[in-house]
PDB file of C-alpha atoms in Angstrom:
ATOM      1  CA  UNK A   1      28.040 -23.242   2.634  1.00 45.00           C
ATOM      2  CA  UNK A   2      26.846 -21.306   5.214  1.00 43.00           C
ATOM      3  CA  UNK A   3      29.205 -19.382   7.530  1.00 43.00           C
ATOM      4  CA  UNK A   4      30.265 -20.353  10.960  1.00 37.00           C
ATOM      5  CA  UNK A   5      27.640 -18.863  13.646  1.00 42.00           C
ATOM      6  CA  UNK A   6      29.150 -15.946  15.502  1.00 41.00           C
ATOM      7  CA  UNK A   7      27.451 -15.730  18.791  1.00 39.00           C
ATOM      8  CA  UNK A   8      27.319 -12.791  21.138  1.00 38.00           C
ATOM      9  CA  UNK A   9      26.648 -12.846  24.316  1.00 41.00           C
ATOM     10  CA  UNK A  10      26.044 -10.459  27.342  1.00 41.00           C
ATOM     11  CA  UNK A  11      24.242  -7.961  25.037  1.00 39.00           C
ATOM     12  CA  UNK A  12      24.214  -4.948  26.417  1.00 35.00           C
ATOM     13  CA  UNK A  13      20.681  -2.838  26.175  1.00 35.00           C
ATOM     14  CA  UNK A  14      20.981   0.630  25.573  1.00 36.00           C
ATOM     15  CA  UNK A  15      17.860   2.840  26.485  1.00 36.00           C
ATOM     16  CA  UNK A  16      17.225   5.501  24.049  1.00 37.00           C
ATOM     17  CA  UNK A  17      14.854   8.311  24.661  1.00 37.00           C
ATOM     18  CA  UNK A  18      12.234   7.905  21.915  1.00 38.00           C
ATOM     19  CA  UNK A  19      12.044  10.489  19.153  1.00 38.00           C
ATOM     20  CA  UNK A  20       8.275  11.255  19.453  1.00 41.00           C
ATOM     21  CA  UNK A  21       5.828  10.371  16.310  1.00 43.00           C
ATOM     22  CA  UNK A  22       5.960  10.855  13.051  1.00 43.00           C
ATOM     23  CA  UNK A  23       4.657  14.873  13.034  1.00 44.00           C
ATOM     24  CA  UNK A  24       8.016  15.506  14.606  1.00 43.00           C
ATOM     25  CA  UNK A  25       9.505  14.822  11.073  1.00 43.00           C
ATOM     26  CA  UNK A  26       6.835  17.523   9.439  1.00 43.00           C
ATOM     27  CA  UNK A  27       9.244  19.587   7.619  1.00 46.00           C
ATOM     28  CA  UNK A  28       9.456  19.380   3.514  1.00 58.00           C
ATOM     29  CA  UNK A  29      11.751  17.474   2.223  1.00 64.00           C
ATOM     30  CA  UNK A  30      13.860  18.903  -0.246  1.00 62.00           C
ATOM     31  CA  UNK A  31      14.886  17.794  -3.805  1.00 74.00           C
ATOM     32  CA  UNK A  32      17.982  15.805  -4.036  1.00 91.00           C
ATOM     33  CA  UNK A  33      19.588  13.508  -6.177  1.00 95.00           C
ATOM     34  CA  UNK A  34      20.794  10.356  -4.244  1.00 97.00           C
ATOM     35  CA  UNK A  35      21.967   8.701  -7.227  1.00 96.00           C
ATOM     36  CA  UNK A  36      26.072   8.794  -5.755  1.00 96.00           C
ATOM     37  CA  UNK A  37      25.468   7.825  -2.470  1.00 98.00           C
ATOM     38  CA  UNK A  38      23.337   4.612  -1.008  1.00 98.00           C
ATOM     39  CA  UNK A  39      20.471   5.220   0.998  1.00 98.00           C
ATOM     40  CA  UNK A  40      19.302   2.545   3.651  1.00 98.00           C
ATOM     41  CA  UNK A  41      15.767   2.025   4.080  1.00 98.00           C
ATOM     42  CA  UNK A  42      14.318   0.436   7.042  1.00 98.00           C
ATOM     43  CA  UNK A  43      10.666  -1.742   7.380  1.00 98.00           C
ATOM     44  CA  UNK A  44       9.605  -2.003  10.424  1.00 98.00           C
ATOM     45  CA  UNK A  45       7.381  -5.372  11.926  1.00 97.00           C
ATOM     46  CA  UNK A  46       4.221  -6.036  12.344  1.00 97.00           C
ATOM     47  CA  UNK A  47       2.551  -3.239  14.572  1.00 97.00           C
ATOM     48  CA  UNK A  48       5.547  -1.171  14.095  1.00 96.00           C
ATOM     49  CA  UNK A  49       5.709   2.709  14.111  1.00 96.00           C
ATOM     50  CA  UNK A  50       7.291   5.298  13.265  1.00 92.00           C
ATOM     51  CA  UNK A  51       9.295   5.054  16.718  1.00 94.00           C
ATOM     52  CA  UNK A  52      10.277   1.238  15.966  1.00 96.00           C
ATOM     53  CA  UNK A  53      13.445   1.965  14.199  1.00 97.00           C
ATOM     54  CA  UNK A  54      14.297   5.518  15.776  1.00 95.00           C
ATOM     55  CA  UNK A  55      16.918   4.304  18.673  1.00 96.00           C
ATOM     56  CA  UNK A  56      18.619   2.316  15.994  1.00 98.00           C
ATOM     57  CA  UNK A  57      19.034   5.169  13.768  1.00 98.00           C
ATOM     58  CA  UNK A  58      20.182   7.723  16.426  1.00 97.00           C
ATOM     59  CA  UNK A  59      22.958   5.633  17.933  1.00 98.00           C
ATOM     60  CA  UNK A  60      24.049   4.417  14.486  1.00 98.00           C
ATOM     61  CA  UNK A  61      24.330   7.976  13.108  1.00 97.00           C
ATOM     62  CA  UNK A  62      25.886   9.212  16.309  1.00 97.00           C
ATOM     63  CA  UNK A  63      28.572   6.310  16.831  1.00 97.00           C
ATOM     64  CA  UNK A  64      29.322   5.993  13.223  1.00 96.00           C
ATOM     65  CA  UNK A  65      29.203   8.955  11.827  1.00 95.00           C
ATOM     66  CA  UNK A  66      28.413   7.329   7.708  1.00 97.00           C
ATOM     67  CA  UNK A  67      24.967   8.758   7.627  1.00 97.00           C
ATOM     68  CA  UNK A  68      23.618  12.199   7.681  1.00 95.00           C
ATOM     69  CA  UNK A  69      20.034  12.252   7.481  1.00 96.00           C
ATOM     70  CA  UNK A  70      16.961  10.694   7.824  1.00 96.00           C
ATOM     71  CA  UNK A  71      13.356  10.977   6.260  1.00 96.00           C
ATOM     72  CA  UNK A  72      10.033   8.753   7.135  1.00 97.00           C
ATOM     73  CA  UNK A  73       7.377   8.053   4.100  1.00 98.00           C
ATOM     74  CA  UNK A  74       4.408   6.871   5.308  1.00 98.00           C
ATOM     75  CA  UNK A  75       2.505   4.729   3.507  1.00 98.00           C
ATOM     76  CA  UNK A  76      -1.385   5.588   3.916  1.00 97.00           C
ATOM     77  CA  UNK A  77      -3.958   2.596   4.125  1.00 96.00           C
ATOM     78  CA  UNK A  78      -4.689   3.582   0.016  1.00 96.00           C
ATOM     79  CA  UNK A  79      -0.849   3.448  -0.795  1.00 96.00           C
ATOM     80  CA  UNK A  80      -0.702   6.726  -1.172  1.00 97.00           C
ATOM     81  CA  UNK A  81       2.940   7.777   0.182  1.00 98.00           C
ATOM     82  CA  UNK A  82       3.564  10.887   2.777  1.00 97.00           C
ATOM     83  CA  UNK A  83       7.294  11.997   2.986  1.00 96.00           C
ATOM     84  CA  UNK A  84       7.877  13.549   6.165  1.00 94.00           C
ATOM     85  CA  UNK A  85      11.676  14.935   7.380  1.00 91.00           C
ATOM     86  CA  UNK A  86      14.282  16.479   5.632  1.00 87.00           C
ATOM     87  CA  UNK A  87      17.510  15.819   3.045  1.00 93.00           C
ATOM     88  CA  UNK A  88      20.756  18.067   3.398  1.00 92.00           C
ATOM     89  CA  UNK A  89      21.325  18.897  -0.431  1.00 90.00           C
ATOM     90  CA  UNK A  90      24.351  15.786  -0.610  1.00 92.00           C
ATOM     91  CA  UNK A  91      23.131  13.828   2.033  1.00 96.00           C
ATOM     92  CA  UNK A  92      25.416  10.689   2.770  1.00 97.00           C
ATOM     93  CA  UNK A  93      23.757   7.282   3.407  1.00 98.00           C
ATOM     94  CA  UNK A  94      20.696   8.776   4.502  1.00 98.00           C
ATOM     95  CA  UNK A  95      18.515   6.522   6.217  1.00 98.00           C
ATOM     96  CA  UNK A  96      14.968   6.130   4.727  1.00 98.00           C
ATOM     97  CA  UNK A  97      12.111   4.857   7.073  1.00 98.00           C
ATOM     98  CA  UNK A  98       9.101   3.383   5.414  1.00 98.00           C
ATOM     99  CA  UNK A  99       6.088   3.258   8.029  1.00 98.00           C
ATOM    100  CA  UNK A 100       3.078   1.714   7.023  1.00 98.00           C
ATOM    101  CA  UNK A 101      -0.501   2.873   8.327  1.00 98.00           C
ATOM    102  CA  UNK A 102      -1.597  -0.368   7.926  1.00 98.00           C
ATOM    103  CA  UNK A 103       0.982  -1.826  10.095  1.00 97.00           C
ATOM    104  CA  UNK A 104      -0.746  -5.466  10.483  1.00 96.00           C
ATOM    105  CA  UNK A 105      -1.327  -5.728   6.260  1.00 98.00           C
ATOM    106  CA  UNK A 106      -0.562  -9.026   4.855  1.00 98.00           C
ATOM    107  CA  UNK A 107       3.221  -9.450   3.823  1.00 98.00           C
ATOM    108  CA  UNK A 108       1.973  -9.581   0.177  1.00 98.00           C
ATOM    109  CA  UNK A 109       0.445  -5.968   0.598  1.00 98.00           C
ATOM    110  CA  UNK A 110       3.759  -4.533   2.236  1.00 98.00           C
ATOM    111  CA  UNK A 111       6.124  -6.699  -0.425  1.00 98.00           C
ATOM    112  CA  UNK A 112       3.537  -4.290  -3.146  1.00 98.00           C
ATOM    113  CA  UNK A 113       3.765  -1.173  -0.969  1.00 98.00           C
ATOM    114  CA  UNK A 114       7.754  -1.043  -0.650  1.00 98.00           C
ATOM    115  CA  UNK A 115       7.528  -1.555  -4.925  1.00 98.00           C
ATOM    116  CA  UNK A 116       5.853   1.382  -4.510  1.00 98.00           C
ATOM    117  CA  UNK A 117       8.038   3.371  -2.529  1.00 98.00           C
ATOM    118  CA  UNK A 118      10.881   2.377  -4.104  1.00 98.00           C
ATOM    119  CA  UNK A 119       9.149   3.182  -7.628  1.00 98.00           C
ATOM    120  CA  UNK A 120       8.863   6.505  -6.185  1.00 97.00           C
ATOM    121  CA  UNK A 121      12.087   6.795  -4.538  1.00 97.00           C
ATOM    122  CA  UNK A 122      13.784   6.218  -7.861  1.00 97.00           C
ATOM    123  CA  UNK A 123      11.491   9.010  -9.468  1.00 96.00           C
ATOM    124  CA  UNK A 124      11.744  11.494  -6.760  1.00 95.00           C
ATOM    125  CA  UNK A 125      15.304  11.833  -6.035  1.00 96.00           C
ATOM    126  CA  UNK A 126      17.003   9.344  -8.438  1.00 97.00           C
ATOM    127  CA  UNK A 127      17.960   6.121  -6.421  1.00 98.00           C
ATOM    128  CA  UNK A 128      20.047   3.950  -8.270  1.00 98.00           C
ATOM    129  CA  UNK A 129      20.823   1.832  -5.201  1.00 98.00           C
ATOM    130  CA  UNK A 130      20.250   0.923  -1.635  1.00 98.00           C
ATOM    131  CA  UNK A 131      20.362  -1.190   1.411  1.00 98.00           C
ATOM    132  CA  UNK A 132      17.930  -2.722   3.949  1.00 98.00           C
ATOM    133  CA  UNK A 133      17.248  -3.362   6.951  1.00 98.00           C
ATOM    134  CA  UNK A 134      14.017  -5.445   8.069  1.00 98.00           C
ATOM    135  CA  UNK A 135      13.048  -6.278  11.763  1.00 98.00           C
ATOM    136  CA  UNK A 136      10.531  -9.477  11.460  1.00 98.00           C
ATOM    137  CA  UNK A 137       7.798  -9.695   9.425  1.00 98.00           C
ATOM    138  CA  UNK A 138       9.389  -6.212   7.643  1.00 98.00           C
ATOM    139  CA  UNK A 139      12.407  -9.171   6.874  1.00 98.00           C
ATOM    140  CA  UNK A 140       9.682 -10.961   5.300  1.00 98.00           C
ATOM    141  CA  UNK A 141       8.301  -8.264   2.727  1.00 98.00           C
ATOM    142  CA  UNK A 142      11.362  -7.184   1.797  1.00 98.00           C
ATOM    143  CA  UNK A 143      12.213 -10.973   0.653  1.00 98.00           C
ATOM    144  CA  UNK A 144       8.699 -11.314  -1.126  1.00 98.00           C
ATOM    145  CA  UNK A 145       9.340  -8.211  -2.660  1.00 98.00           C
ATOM    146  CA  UNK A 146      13.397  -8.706  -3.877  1.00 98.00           C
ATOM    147  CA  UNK A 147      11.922 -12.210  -5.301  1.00 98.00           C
ATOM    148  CA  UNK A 148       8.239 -11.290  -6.864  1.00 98.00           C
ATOM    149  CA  UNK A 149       8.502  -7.629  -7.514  1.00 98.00           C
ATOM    150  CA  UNK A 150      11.969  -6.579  -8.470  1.00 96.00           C
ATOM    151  CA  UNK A 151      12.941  -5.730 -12.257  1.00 93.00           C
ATOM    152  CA  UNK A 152      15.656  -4.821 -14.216  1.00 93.00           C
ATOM    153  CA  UNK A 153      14.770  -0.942 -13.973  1.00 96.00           C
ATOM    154  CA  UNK A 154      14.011  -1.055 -10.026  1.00 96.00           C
ATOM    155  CA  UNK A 155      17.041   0.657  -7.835  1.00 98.00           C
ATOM    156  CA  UNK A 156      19.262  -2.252  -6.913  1.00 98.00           C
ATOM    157  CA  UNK A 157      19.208  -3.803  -3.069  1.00 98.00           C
ATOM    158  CA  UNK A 158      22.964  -4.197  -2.851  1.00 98.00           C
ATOM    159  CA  UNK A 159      22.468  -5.779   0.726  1.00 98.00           C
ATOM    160  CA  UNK A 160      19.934  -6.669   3.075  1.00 99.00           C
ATOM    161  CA  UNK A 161      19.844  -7.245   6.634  1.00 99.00           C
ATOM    162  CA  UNK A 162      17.198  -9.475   8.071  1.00 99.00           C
ATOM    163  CA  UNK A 163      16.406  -9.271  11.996  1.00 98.00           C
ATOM    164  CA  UNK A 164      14.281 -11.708  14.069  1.00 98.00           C
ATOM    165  CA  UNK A 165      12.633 -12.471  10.716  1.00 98.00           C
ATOM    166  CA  UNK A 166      10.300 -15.900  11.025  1.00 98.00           C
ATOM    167  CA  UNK A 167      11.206 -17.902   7.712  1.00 99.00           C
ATOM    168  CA  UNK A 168       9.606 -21.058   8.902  1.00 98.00           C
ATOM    169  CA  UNK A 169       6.886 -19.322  11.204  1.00 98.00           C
ATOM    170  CA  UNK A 170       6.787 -19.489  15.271  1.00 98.00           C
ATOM    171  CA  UNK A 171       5.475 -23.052  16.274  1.00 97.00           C
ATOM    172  CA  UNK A 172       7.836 -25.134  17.618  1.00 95.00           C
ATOM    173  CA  UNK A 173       6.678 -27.627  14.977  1.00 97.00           C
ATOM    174  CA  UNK A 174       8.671 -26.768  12.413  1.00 98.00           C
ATOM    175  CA  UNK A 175      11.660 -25.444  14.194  1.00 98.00           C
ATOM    176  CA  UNK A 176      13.694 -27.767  16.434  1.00 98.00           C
ATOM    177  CA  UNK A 177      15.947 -25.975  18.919  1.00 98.00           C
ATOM    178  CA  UNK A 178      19.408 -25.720  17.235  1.00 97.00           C
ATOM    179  CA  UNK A 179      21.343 -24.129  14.981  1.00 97.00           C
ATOM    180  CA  UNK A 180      23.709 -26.626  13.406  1.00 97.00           C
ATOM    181  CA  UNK A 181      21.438 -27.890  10.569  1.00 98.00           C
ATOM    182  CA  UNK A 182      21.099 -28.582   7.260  1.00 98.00           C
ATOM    183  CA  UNK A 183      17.350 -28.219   7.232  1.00 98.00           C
ATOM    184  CA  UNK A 184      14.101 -27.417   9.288  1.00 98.00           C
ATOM    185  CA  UNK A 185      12.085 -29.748  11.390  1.00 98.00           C
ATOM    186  CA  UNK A 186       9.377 -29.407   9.067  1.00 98.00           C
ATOM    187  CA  UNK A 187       9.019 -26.493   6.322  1.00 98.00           C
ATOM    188  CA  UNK A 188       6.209 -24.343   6.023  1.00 98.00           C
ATOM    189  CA  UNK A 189       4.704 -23.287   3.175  1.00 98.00           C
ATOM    190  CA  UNK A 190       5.774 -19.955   3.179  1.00 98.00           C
ATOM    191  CA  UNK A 191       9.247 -21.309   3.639  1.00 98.00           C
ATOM    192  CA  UNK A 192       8.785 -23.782   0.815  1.00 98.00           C
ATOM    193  CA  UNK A 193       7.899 -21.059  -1.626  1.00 98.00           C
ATOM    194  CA  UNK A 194      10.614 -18.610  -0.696  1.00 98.00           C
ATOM    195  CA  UNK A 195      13.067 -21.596  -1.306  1.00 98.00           C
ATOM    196  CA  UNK A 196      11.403 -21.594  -4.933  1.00 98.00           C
ATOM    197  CA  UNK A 197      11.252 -18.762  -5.837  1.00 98.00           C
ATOM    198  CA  UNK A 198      15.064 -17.601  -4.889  1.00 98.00           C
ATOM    199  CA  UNK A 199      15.758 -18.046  -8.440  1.00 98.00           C
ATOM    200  CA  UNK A 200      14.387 -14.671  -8.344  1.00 98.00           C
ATOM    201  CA  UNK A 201      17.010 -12.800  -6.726  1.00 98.00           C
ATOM    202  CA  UNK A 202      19.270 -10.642  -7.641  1.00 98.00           C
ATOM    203  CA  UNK A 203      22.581 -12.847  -7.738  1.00 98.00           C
ATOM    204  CA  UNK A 204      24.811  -9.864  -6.852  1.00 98.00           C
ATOM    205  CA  UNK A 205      22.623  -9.060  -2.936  1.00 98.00           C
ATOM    206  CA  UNK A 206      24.855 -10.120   0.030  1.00 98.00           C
ATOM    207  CA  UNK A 207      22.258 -10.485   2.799  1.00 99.00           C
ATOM    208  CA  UNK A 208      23.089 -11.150   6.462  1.00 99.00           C
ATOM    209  CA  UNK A 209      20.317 -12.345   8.382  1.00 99.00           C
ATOM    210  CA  UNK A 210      19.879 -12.004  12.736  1.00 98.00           C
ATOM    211  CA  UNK A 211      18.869 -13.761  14.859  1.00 98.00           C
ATOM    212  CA  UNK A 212      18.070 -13.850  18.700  1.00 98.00           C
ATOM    213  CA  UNK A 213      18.523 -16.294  21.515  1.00 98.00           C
ATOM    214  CA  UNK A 214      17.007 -15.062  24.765  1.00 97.00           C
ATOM    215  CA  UNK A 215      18.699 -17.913  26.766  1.00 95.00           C
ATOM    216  CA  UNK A 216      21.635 -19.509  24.667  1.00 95.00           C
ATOM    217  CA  UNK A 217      19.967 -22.342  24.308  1.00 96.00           C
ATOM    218  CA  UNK A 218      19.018 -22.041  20.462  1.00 96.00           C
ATOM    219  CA  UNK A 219      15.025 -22.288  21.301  1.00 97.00           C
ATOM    220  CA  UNK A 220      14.127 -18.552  20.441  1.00 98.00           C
ATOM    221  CA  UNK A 221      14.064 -14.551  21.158  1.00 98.00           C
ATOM    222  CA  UNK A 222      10.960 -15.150  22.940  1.00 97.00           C
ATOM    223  CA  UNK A 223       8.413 -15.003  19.752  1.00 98.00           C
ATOM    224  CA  UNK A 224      10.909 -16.094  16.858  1.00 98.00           C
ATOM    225  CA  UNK A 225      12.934 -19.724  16.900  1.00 98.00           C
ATOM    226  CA  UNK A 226      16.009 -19.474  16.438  1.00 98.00           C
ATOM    227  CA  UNK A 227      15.769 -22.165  13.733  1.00 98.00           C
ATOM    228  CA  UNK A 228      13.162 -20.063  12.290  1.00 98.00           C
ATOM    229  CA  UNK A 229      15.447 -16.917  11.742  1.00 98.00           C
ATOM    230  CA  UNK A 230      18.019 -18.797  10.170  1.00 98.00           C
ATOM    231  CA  UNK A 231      16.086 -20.603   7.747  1.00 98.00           C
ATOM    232  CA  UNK A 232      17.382 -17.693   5.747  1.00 98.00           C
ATOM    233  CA  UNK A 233      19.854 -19.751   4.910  1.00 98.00           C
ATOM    234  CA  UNK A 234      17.775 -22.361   2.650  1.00 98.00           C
ATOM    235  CA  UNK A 235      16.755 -19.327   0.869  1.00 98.00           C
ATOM    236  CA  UNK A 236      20.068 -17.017   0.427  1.00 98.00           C
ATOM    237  CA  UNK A 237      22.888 -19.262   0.815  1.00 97.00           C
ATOM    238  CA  UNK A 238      22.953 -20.462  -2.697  1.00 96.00           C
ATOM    239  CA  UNK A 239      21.389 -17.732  -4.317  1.00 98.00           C
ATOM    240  CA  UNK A 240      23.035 -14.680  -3.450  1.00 98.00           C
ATOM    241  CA  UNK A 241      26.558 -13.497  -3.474  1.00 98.00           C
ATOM    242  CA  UNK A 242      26.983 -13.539   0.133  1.00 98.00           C
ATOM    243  CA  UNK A 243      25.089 -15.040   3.184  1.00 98.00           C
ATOM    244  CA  UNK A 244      26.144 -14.794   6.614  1.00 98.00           C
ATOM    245  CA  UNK A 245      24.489 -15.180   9.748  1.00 98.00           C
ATOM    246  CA  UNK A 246      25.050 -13.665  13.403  1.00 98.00           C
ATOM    247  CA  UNK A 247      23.141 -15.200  16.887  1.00 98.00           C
ATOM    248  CA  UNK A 248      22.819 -12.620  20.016  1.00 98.00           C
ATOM    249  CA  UNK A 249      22.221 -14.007  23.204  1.00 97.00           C
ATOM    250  CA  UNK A 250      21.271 -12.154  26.426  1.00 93.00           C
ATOM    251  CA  UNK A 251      18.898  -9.989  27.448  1.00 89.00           C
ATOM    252  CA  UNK A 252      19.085  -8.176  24.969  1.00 95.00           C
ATOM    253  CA  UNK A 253      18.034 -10.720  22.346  1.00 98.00           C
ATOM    254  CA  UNK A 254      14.508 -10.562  23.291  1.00 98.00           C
ATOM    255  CA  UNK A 255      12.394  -9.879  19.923  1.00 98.00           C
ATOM    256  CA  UNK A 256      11.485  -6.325  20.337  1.00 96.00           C
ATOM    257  CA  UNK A 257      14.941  -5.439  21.717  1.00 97.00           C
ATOM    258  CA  UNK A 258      16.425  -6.554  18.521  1.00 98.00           C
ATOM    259  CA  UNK A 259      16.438  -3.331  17.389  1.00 97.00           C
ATOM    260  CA  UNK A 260      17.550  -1.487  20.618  1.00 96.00           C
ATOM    261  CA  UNK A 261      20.780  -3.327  20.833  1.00 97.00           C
ATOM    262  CA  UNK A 262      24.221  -1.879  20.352  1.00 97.00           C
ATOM    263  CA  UNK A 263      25.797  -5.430  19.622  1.00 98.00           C
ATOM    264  CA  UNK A 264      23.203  -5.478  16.754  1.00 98.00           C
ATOM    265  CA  UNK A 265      23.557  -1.933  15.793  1.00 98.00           C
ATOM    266  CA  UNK A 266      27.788  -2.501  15.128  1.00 98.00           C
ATOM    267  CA  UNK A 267      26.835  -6.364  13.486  1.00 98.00           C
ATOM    268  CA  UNK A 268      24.468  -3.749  11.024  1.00 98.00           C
ATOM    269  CA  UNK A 269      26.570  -1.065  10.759  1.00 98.00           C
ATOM    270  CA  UNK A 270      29.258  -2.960   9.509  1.00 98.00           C
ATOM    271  CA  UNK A 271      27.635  -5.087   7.037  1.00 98.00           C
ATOM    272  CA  UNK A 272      25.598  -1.880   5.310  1.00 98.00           C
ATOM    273  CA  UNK A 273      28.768   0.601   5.664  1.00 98.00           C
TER     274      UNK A 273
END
């Protein structure tokens, strides 16, 4: 069953200064072989940038000291990939941000886009395997693409972190304002065919999913339910290896601060190091 809710509260937000855009990451990136250590790629949300997961990165490199570089590929409108940064020659854990152009693509598209990346990924520099990190809608490609996409030959998502990611959509519908359930108000049909399809996944992923409530009362992070978030669990908890779920409250816990929280950046850093 799922695990016992561990809730945080009085999350303290941490401004960062922001790294500047993508052309600040213009230098070639070198050939490496990543095959003995475990990259962790990042997918951002819907109308996220380059700049979405940048504070996240720099305080987790900084105050943990597991990861040494970083590299963006951008993934044009025609799926054509860009790789922008640079790789030490044995980088350790380095974190790998895929942008999309098309930041507001149907989940679908991004699920076939990240195939793509990782396709490449696993050409380019030998990626046997990795972990992720996805803040809300990038939560839900990376599901649709570990259940539709994944093969036997693709690099293998050892874990996956899920943030703010709406399961069971945003209307208050479907999600009733709690987190001690067994099921959802009302499923979606998104939800529904996630559930199905979890047959899919790779029975060896551990996957901790996030969620946020603005006002500890288990309604939402201001755009995501609460219930919503951890839907997760109809999907993971009995097809993975390991599920677990964490709840920030405060402040902090607001959607689009998800990701610029240092209670959430040691809750990630944990689980992926």
């Amino acid at each position: 069953m799922w695990r016992k809710l561990a809730l945080f509260g009085g999350c303290f937000f941490l401004a960062v200064a922001v790294f500047g855009s993508i052309r600040a990451y213009s230098a070639k990136v070198k050939d490496v072989d990543l095959s003995k250590t475990t990259p962790i790629l990042l997918v951002h949300g819907t109308h996220g940038t380059a700049n979405s997961f940048n504070g996240m990165i720099a305080r987790i490199m900084s105050t943990y000291g597991k990861s040494t570089d970083r590299v963006i590929v951008l993934v044009q409108k025609d799926g054509t990939l860009e790789y922008q940064g640079t790789l030490s020659s044995k980088p350790q854990n380095p974190f790998i941000q895929v942008v999309f152009e098309n930041n507001d693509a149907p989940i679908d598209q991004e699920a076939e886009w990240i195939d793509t990346v990782m396709k490449d990924l696993q050409k380019r520099y030998n990626v046997t395997q990795y972990n992720a990190i996805g803040h809300s809608n990038g939560g839900l490609a990376l599901t649709t693409y570990a259940e539709k996409l994944v093969d036997d030959a693709a690099p293998r998502m050892e874990k996956m972190v899920v943030i703010g990611t709406p399961f069971n959509d945003l209307d208050t519908d479907y999600n009733a304002a709690t987190t001690d359930f067994m099921d959802v108000k009302k499923r979606t049909t998104e939800l529904q065919t996630y559930i199905e399809e979890n047959g899919n996944l790779d029975a060896n992923l551990k996957v901790l999913s996030i969620a946020g409530d603005l006002d500890g009362d288990s309604v939402s992070d201001g755009v995501v339910p609460v219930q919503s978030a951890l839907a997760s669990r109809l999907i993971f908890d009995d097809a993975v290896a390991d599920y677990s779920e964490q709840v920030v409250t405060g402040g902090g816990a607001q959607h689009s601060d998800l990701h610029e929280n240092t209670t959430v950046d040691a809750i990630v850093a944990e689980f992926v190091y």
